[in-house]
Coordinates of C-alpha atoms in Angstrom, one line a residue:
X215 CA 15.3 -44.4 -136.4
X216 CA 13.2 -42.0 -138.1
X217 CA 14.8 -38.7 -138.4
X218 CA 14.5 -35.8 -141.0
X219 CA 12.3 -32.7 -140.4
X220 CA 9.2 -34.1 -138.4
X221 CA 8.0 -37.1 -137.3
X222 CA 11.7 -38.5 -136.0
X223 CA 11.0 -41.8 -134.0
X224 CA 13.6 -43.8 -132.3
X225 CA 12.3 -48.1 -131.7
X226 CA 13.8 -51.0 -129.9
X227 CA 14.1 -54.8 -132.0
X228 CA 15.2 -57.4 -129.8
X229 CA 15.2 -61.2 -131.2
X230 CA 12.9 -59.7 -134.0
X231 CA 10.3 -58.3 -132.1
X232 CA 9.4 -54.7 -131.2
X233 CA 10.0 -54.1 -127.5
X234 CA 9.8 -50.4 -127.8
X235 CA 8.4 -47.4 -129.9
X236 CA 8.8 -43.5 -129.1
X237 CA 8.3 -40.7 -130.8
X238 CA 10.2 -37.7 -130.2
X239 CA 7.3 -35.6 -129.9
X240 CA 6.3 -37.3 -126.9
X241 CA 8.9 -36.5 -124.9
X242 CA 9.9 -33.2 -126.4
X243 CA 6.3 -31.9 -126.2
X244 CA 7.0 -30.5 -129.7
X245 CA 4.1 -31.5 -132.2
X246 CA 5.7 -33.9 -134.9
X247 CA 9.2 -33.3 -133.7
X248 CA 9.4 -30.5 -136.0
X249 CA 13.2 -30.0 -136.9
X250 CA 14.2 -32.2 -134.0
X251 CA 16.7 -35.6 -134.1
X252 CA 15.2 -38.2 -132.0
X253 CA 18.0 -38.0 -129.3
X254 CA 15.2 -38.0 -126.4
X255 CA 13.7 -41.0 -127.7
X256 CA 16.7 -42.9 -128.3
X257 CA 17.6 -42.7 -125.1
X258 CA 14.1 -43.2 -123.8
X259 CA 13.7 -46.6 -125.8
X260 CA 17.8 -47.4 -123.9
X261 CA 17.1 -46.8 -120.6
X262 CA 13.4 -48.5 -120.5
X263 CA 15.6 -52.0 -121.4
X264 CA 18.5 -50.8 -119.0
X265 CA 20.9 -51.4 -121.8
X266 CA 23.4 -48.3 -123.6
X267 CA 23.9 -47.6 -127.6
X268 CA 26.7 -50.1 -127.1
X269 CA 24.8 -52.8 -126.2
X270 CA 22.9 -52.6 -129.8
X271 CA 24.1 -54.9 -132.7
X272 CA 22.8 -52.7 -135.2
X273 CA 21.1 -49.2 -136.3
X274 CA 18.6 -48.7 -139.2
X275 CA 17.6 -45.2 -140.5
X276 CA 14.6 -45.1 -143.0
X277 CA 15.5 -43.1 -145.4
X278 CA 18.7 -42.2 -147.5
X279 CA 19.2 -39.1 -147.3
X280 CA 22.3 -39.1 -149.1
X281 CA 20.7 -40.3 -152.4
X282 CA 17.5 -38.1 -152.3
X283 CA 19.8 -35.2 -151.8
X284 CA 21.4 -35.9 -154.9
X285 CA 18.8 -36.7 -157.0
X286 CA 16.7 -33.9 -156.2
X287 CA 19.0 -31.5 -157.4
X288 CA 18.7 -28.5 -155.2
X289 CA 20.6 -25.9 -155.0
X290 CA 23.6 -25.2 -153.0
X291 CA 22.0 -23.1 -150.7
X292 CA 18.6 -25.6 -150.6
X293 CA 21.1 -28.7 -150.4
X294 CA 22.6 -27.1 -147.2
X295 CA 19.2 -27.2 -145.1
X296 CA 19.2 -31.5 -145.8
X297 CA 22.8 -32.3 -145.6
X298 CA 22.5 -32.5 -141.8
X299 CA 20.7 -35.8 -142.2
X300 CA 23.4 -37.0 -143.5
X301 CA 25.6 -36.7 -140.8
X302 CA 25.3 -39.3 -137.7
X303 CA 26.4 -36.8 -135.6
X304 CA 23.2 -35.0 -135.9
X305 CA 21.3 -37.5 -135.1
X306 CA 23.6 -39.8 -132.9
X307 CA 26.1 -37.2 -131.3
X308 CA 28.9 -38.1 -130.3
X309 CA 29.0 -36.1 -126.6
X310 CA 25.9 -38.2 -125.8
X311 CA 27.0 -41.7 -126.9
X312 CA 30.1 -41.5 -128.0
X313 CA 32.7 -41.8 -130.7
X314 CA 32.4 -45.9 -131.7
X315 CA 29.1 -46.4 -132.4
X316 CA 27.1 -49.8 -134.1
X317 CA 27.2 -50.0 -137.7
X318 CA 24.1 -48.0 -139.1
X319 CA 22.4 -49.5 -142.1
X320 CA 20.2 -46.9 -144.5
X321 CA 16.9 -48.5 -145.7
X322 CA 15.4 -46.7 -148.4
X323 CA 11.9 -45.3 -147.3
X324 CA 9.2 -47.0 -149.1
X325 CA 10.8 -50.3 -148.3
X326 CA 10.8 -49.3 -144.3
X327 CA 7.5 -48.4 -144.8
X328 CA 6.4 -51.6 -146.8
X329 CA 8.1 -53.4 -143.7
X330 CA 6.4 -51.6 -140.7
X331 CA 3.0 -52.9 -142.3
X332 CA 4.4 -56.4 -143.9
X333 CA 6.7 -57.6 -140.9
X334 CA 3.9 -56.8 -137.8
X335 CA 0.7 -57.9 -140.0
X336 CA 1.2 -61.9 -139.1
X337 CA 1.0 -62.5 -142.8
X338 CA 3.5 -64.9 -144.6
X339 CA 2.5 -63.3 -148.2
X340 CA 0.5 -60.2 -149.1
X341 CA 0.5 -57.3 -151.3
X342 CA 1.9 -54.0 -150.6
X343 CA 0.7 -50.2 -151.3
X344 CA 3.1 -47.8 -150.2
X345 CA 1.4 -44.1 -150.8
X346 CA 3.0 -41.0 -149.1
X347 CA 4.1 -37.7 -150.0
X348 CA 7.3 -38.6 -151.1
X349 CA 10.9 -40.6 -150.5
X350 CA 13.9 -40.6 -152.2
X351 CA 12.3 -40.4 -155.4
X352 CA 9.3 -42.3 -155.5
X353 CA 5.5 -41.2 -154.1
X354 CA 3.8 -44.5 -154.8
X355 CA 5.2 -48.2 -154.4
X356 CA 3.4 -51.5 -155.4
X357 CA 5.0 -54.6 -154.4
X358 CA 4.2 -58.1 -153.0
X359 CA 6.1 -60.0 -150.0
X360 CA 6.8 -63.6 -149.8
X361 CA 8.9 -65.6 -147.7
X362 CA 10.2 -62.7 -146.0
X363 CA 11.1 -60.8 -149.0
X364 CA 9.7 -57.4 -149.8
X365 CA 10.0 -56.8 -153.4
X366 CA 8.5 -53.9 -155.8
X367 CA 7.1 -54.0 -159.2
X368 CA 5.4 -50.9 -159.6
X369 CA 7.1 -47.4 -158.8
X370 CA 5.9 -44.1 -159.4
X371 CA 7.0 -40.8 -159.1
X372 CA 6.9 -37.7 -156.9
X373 CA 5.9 -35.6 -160.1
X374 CA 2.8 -37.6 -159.3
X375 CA 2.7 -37.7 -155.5
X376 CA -0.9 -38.3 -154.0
X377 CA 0.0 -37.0 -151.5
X378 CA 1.3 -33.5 -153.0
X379 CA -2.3 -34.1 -154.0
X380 CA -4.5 -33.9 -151.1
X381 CA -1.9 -31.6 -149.2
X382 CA -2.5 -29.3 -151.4
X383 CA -6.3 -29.3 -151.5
X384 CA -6.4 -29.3 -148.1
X385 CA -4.9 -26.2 -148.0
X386 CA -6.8 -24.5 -150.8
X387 CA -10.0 -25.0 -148.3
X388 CA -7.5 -23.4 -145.3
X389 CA -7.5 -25.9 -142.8
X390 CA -3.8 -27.1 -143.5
X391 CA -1.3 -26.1 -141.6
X392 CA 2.4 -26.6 -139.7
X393 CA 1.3 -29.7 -138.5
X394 CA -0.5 -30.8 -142.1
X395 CA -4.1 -31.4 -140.7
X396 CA -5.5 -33.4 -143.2
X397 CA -7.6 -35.2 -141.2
X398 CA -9.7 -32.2 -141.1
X399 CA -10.1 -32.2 -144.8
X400 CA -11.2 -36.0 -144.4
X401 CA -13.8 -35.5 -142.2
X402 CA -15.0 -32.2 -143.8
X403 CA -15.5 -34.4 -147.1
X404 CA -18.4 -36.6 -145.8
X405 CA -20.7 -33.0 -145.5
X406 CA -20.5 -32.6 -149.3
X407 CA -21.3 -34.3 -152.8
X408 CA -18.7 -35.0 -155.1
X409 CA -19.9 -32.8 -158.2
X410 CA -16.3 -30.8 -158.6
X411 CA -13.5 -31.8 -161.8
X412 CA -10.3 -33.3 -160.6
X413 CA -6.7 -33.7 -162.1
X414 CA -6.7 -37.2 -160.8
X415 CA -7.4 -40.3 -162.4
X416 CA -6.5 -43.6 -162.4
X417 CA -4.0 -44.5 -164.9
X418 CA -1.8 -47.6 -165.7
X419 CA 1.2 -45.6 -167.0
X420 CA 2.1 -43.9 -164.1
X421 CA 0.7 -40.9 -165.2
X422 CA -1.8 -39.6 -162.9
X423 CA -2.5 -35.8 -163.7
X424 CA -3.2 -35.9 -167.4
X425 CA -4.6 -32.7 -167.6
X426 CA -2.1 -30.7 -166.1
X427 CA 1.2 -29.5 -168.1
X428 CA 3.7 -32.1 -168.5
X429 CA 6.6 -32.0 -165.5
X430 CA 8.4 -35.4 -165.9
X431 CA 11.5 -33.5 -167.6
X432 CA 11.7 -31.4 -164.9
X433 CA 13.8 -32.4 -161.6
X434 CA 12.3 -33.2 -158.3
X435 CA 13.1 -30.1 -156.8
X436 CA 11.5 -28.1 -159.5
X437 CA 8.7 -29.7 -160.1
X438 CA 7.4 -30.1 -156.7
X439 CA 6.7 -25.9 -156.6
X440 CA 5.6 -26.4 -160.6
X441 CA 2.7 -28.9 -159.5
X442 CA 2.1 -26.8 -156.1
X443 CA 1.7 -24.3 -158.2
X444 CA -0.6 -26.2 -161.0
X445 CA -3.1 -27.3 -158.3
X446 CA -3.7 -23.9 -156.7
X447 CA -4.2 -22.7 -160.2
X448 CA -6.7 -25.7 -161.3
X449 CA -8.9 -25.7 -158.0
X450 CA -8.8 -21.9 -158.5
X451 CA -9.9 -22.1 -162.2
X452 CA -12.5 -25.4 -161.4
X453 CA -13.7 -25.7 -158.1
X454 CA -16.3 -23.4 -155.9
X455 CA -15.7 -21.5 -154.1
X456 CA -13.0 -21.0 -156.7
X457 CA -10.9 -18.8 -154.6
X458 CA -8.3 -20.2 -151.7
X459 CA -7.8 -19.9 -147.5
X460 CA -11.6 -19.3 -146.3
X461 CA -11.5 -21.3 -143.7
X462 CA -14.4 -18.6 -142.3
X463 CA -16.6 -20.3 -144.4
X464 CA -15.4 -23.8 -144.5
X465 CA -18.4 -25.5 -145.2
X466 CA -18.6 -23.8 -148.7
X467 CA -15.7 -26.3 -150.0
X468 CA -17.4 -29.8 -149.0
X469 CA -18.3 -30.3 -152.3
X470 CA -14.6 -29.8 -153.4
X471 CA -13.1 -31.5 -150.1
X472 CA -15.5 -34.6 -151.4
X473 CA -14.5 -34.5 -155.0
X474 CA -10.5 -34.7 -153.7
X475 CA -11.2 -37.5 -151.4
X476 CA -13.5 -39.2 -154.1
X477 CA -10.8 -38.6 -156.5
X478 CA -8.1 -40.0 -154.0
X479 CA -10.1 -43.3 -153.7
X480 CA -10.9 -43.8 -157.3
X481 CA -7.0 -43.7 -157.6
X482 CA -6.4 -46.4 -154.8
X483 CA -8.9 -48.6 -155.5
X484 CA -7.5 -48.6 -158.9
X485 CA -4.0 -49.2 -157.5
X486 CA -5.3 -52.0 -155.4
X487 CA -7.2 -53.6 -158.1
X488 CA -3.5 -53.8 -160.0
X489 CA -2.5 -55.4 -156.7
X490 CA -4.5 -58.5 -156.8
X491 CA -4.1 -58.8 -160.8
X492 CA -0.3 -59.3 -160.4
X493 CA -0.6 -61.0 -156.9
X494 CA -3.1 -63.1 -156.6
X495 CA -3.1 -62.7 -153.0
X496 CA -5.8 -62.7 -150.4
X497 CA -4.0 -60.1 -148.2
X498 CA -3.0 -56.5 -148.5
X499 CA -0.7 -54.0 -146.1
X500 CA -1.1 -50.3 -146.4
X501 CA 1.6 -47.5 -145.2
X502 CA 2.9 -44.2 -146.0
X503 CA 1.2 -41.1 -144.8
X504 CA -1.9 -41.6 -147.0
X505 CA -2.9 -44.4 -145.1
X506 CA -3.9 -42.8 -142.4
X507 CA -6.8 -41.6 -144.5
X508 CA -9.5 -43.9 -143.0
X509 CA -12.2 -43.2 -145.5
X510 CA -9.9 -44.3 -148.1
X511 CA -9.1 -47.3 -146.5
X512 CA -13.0 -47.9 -145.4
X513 CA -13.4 -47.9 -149.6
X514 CA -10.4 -50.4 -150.0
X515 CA -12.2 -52.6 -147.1
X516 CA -15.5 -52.7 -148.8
X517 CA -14.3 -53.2 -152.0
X518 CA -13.5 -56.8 -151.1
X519 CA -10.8 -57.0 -153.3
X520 CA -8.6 -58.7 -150.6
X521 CA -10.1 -60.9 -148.0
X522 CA -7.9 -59.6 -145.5
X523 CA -6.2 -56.0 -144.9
X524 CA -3.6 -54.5 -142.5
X525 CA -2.7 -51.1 -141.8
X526 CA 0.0 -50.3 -138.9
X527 CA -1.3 -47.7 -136.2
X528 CA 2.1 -45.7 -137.3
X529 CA 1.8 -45.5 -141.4
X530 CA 3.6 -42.1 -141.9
X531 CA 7.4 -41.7 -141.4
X532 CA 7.6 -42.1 -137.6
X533 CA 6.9 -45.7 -139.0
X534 CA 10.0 -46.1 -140.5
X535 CA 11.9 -46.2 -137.5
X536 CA 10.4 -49.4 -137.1
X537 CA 10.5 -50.8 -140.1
X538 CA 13.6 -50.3 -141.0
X539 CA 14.5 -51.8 -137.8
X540 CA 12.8 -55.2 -138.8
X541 CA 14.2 -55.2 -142.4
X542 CA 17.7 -54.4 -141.0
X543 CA 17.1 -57.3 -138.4
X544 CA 15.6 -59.8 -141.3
X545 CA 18.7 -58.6 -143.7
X546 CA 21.2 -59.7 -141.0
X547 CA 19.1 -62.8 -139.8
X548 CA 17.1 -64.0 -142.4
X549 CA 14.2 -64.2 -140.0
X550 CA 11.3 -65.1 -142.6
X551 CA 8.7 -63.0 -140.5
X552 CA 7.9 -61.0 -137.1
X553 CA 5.6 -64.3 -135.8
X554 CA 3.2 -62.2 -133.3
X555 CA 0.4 -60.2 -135.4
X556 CA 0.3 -56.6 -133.5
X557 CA -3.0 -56.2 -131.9
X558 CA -2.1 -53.3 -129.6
X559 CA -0.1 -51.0 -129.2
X560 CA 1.1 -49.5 -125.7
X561 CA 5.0 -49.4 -127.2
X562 CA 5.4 -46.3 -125.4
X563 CA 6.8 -45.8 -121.4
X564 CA 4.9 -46.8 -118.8
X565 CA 4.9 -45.2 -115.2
X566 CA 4.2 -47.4 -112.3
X567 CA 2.1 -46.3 -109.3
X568 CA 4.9 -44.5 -107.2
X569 CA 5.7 -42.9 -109.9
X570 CA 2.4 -40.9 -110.2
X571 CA 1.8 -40.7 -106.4
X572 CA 5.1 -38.6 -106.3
X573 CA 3.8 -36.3 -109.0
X574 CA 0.5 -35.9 -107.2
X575 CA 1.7 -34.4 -103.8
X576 CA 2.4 -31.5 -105.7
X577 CA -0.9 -30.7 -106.7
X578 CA -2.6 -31.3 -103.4
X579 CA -4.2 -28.2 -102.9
X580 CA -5.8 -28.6 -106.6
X581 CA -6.7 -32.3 -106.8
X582 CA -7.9 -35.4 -104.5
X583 CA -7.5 -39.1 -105.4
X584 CA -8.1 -42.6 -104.1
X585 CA -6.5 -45.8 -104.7
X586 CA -9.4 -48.8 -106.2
X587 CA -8.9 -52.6 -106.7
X588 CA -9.0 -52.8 -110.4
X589 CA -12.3 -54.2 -110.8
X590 CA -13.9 -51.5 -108.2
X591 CA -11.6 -48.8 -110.6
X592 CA -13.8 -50.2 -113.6
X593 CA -16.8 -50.1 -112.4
X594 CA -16.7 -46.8 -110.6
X595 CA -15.5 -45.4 -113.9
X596 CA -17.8 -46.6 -115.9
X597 CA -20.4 -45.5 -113.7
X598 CA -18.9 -41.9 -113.8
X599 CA -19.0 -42.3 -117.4
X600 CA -22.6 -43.2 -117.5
X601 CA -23.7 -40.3 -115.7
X602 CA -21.7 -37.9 -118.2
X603 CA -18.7 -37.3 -116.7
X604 CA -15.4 -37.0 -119.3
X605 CA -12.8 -39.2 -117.9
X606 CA -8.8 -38.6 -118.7
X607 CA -7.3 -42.3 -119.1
X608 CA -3.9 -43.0 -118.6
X609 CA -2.9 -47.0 -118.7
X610 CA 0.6 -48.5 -119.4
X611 CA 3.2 -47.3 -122.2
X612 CA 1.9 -44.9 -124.2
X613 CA 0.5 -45.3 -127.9
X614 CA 2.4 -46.0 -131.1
X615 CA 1.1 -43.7 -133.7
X616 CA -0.8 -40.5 -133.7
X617 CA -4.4 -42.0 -132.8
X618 CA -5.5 -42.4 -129.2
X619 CA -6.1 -46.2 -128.8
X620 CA -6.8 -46.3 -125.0
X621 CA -3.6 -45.6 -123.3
X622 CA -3.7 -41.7 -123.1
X623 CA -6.9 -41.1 -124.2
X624 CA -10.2 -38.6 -123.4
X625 CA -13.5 -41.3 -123.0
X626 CA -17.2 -40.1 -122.8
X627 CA -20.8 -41.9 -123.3
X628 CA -21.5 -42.7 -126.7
X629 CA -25.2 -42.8 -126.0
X630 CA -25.6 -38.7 -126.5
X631 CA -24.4 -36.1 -128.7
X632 CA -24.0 -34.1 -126.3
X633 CA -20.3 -36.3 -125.6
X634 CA -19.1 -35.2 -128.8
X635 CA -19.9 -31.6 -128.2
X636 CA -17.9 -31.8 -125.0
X637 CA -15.6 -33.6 -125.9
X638 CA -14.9 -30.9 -128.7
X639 CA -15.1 -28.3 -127.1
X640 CA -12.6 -29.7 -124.8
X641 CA -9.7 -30.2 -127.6
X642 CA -10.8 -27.2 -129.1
X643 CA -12.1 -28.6 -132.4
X644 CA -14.4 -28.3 -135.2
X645 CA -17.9 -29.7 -134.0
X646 CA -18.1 -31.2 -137.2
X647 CA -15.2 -33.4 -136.7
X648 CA -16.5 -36.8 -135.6
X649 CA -15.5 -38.6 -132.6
X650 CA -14.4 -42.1 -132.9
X651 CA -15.7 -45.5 -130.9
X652 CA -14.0 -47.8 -129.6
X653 CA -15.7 -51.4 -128.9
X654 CA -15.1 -54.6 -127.3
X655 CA -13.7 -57.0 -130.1
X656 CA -16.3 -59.7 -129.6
X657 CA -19.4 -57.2 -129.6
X658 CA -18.3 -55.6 -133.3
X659 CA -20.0 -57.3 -135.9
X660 CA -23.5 -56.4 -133.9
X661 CA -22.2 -52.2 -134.5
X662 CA -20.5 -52.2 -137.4
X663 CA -20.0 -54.0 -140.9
X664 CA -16.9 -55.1 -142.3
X665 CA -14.3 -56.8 -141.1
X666 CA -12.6 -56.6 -137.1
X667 CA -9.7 -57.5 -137.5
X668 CA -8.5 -54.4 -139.3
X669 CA -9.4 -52.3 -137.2
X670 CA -7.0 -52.4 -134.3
X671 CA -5.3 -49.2 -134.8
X672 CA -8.5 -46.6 -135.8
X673 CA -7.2 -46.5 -139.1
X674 CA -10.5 -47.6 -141.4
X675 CA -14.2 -46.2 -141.7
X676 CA -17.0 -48.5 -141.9
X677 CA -20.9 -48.3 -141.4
X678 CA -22.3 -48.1 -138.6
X679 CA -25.4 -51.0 -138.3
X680 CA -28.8 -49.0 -139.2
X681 CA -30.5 -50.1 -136.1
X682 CA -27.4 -49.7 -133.9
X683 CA -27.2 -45.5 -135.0
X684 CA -29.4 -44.3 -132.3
X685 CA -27.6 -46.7 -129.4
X686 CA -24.1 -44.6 -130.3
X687 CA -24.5 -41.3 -131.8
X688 CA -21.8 -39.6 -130.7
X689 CA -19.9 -41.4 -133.0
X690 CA -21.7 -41.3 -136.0
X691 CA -20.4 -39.2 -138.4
X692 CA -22.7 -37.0 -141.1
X693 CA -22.1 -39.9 -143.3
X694 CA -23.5 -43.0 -141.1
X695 CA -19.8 -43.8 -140.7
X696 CA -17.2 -44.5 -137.4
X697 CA -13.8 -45.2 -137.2
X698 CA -14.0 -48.3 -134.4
X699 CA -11.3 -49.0 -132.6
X700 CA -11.6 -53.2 -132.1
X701 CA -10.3 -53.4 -128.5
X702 CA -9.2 -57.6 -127.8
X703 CA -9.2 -59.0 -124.3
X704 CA -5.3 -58.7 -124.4
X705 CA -5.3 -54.8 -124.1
X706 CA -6.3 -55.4 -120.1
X707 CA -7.5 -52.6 -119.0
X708 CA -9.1 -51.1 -121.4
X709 CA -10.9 -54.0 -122.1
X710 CA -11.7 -54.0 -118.4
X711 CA -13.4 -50.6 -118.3
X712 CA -15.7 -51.2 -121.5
X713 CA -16.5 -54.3 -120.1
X714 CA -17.4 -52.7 -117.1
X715 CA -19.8 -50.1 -119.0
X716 CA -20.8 -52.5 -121.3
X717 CA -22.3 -54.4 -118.1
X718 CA -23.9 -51.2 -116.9
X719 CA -25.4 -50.0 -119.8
X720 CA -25.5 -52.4 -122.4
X721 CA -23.2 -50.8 -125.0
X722 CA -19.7 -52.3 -125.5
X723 CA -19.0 -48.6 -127.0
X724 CA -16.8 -45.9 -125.7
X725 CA -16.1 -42.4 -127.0
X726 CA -12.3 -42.2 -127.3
X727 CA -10.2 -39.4 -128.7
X728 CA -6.9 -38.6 -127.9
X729 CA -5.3 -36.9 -124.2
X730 CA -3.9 -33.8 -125.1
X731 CA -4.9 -29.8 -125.7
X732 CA -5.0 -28.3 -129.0
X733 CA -1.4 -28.0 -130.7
X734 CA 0.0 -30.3 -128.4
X735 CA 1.4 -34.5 -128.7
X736 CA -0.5 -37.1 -126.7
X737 CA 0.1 -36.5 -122.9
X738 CA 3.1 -38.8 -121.7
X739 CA 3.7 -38.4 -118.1
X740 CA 1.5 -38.5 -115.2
X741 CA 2.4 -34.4 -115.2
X742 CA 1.7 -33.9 -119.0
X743 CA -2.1 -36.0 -117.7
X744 CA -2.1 -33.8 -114.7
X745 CA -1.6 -30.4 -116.2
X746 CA -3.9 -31.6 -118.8
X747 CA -6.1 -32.7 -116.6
X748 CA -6.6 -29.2 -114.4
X749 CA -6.8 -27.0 -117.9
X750 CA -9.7 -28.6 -119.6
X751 CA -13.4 -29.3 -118.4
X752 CA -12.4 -33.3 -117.6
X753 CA -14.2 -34.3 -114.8
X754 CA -12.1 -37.4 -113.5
X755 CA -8.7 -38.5 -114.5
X756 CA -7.7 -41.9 -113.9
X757 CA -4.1 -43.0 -113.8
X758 CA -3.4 -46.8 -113.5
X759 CA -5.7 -47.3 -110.5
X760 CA -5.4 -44.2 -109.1
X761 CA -8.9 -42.4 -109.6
X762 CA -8.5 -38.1 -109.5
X763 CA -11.1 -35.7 -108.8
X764 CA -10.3 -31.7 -108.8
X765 CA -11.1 -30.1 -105.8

């Protein structure tokens, strides 16, 4: 489990393996779960095996709660608004599943994280950059696993959190908010130059903000609002437009938004450089919350400081559900490593065709639909897609993570801008926010540069090939990059429907961003895709074979 203040997450081991993965928000229809246990997906991730709480040997929790509470020394009154996580019978109450419950093992947070990358990546031995807001009481981890092992040898503290960091900047430009949209930030970043001062640089002794006034005396509750308080002043002091929140004229902080980011990397590649000194490694796993910061990882990749790289498609908390899952299962069976590599990632519920039909009689005055042999359902969609239409897809169990990867997504025609104006406008974004691809895994290397295989999960920038730019441009960014998703044969359908355009048009390139409405989680259910479906300008919405059409 995952559970705390946002992000909680409930997954399934069996035998060592991930069978299932929900996020509360999913099934809530709260964004991030915000102040929610993960009761719903618990019992979601139960009764898609057919099996009770009682049927499970064991429950892992990644965090301790118990210790960061302490350590951060709140007060009484602060202390009261964590304690709950504390208590099982928050998360686990006992009117839903009873009084004797399987023992529940805490894993401490940077080690769940360090296993949701290191136990799914198929590696036997890589290095490990953990890199998040904060856990217990560290921000930063650098470690190395070997023979099943996860060990640290590098820690750092939250008094120098990167990701306090680039929170914080974020919302000096405005564009952070409830549900921390930092992405935003990222992508505003590639519009500028980065000409501004920073308080971060790279340093050996742990001691990344020089030039701000000393905290490290303080304690951790304290000197979180101190450096809060020391960035809003610096950027203030330093940076154009040298005032905070306006987010009216947002385009007046790139320069800053790409003096953060370029400050952010310097820091990482730095950290990753320490990594192969003390390793000697060829491979390297990313998680925590700042590695969802594809650029980031883009400058990681073409550094070529590891051969290989591999970031989970659920790096922040929810993350930990899993990976404290996997260490709890290696801890009690001494399994050396998770033996399949994850290449996709439908972990979510799936709903079969009944399902759906039952759904759709109720919205027969709104909507029509047929039922296609799969082949005929890929090539009529891709057809559809090839004449402009936006297309709502809905395949299988839904995504693991917070990036659309072809199970509940929105999919256009990379072949005009004009699809990433729509499909914009649709989600209610900023139409300077890119749109990402994704592309048939044998086809990359004639798009893209770097390496494929680490980018299953959306979760690193590259180049887009020079003389591929004007083939796919509503997926180039302002900076001649994309964030591909590599889609293998074994995610079938998907596959299936690029294919299928690929065949038409000659692109193995789709537009894909996620299926939901502004302020709202991925849709889950055929209803969520439905309702979705009949609010926004999507033209056809396909669910499993079933192909939809408003009236």
């Amino acid at each position: 489990l995952n559970i705390g203040n946002h992000d909680s997450a409930a997954a399934l081991i069996k035998n060592g393996e991930v069978i299932r993965y929900i996020e509360q928000e999913r099934i809530s229809r709260n964004k991030m779960a915000l102040g929610e246990p993960p009761i719903d997906a618990i019992l979601a991730c139960l009764n898609s095996e057919g099996v009770s709480i009682h049927d499970i040997s064991a429950i892992s929790v990644g965090m301790d709660w118990q210790s960061r509470n302490n350590i951060y020394e709140m007060s009484e009154e602060e202390r009261d608004k964590y304690k709950k996580f504390e208590n099982k019978d928050w998360f686990l109450p006992s009117e839903i599943f009873g009084d004797k419950l399987p023992p529940v093992y805490i894993i401490k947070h940077h080690l769940a994280h360090a296993a949701s990358a290191y136990r799914l990546s198929g590696f036997k031995q890589c290095a490990i950059l953990v890199v998040d807001n904060r856990g217990e009481e560290f921000s930063t981890s650098l470690g190395v696993a070997k023979n099943g092992e996860i060990n640290f040898f590098k820690e750092i503290n939250i008094q120098n959190s990167l990701g306090l960091f680039y929170n914080r900047a974020a919302e000096f430009t405005g564009l952070y908010g409830k549900h921390r949209e930092v992405g935003k930030f990222m992508g505003l970043a590639s519009y500028g130059q980065p000409t501004m001062p920073m308080p971060l640089i790279p340093s050996r002794n742990k001691i990344l903000f020089a030039s701000l006034p000393n905290i490290e005396n303080e304690s951790i509750f304290n000197s979180l609002s101190l450096r809060k308080q020391q960035f809003k002043e610096y950027f203030e002091a330093n940076c154009f437009p040298y005032e905070t929140g306006n987010v009216e004229e947002i385009m007046s902080y790139a320069n800053f938004a790409a003096s953060v980011q370029k400050a952010l990397e310097d820091v990482l590649i730095d950290f990753v450089k320490e990594l192969k000194e003390f390793s000697d490694i060829d491979n390297l796993v990313l998680a925590g919350g700042v590695a969802l910061n594809c650029s980031a990882n883009g400058k990681i990749e073409k550094s070529g400081i590891f051969k290989n790289i591999f970031i989970p498609p659920f790096p922040s908390d929810s993350g930990t559900a899993i990976g404290s899952a996997l260490e709890v299962y290696h801890q009690l069976y001494a399994k050396e490593e998770v033996s399949k590599t994850l290449r996709v990632a439908g972990l979510g519920i799936s709903y079969t065709q009944h399902d759906t039909i039952l759904v759709l009689e109720n919205y027969k005055d709104r909507i029509r639909y047929s039922i296609l042999k799969e082949n005929e359902m890929f090539d009529s969609v891709a057809k559809e897609i090839s004449e402009g239409k936006i297309i709502g897809w809905v395949q299988e169990g839904f995504e693991a993570g917070p990036r659309a990867l072809g199970y509940r997504s929105i999919l256009a025609d990379p072949r005009t801008r004009r699809s990433l104006i729509k499909l914009n406008l649709i989600k209610e974004r900023e139409m300077w926010r890119p749109i990402a691809p994704s592309i048939l895994q044998e086809q990359y290397s004639n798009f893209f540069e770097g390496n494929a295989d680490s980018k299953y999960f959306m979760n690193v920038a590259t180049i887009v090939k020079e003389d591929k730019r004007k083939n796919i441009p509503a997926v180039v960014h302002v900076d001649y990059t994309a964030r591909p998703q590599v889609v293998p044969q074994k995610h079938h359908k998907y596959y299936g429907l690029i294919s299928a355009f690929f065949k038409l048009t000659g692109v193995p390139v789709l537009c894909n961003t996620s299926f939901n409405s502004r302020g709202m989680p991925l849709v889950n259910t055929p209803k969520d895709a439905i309702d979705c479906f009949l609010e926004r300008q999507i033209d056809v919405l396909v669910i499993g074979n079933i192909v939809i059409k408003k009236v």
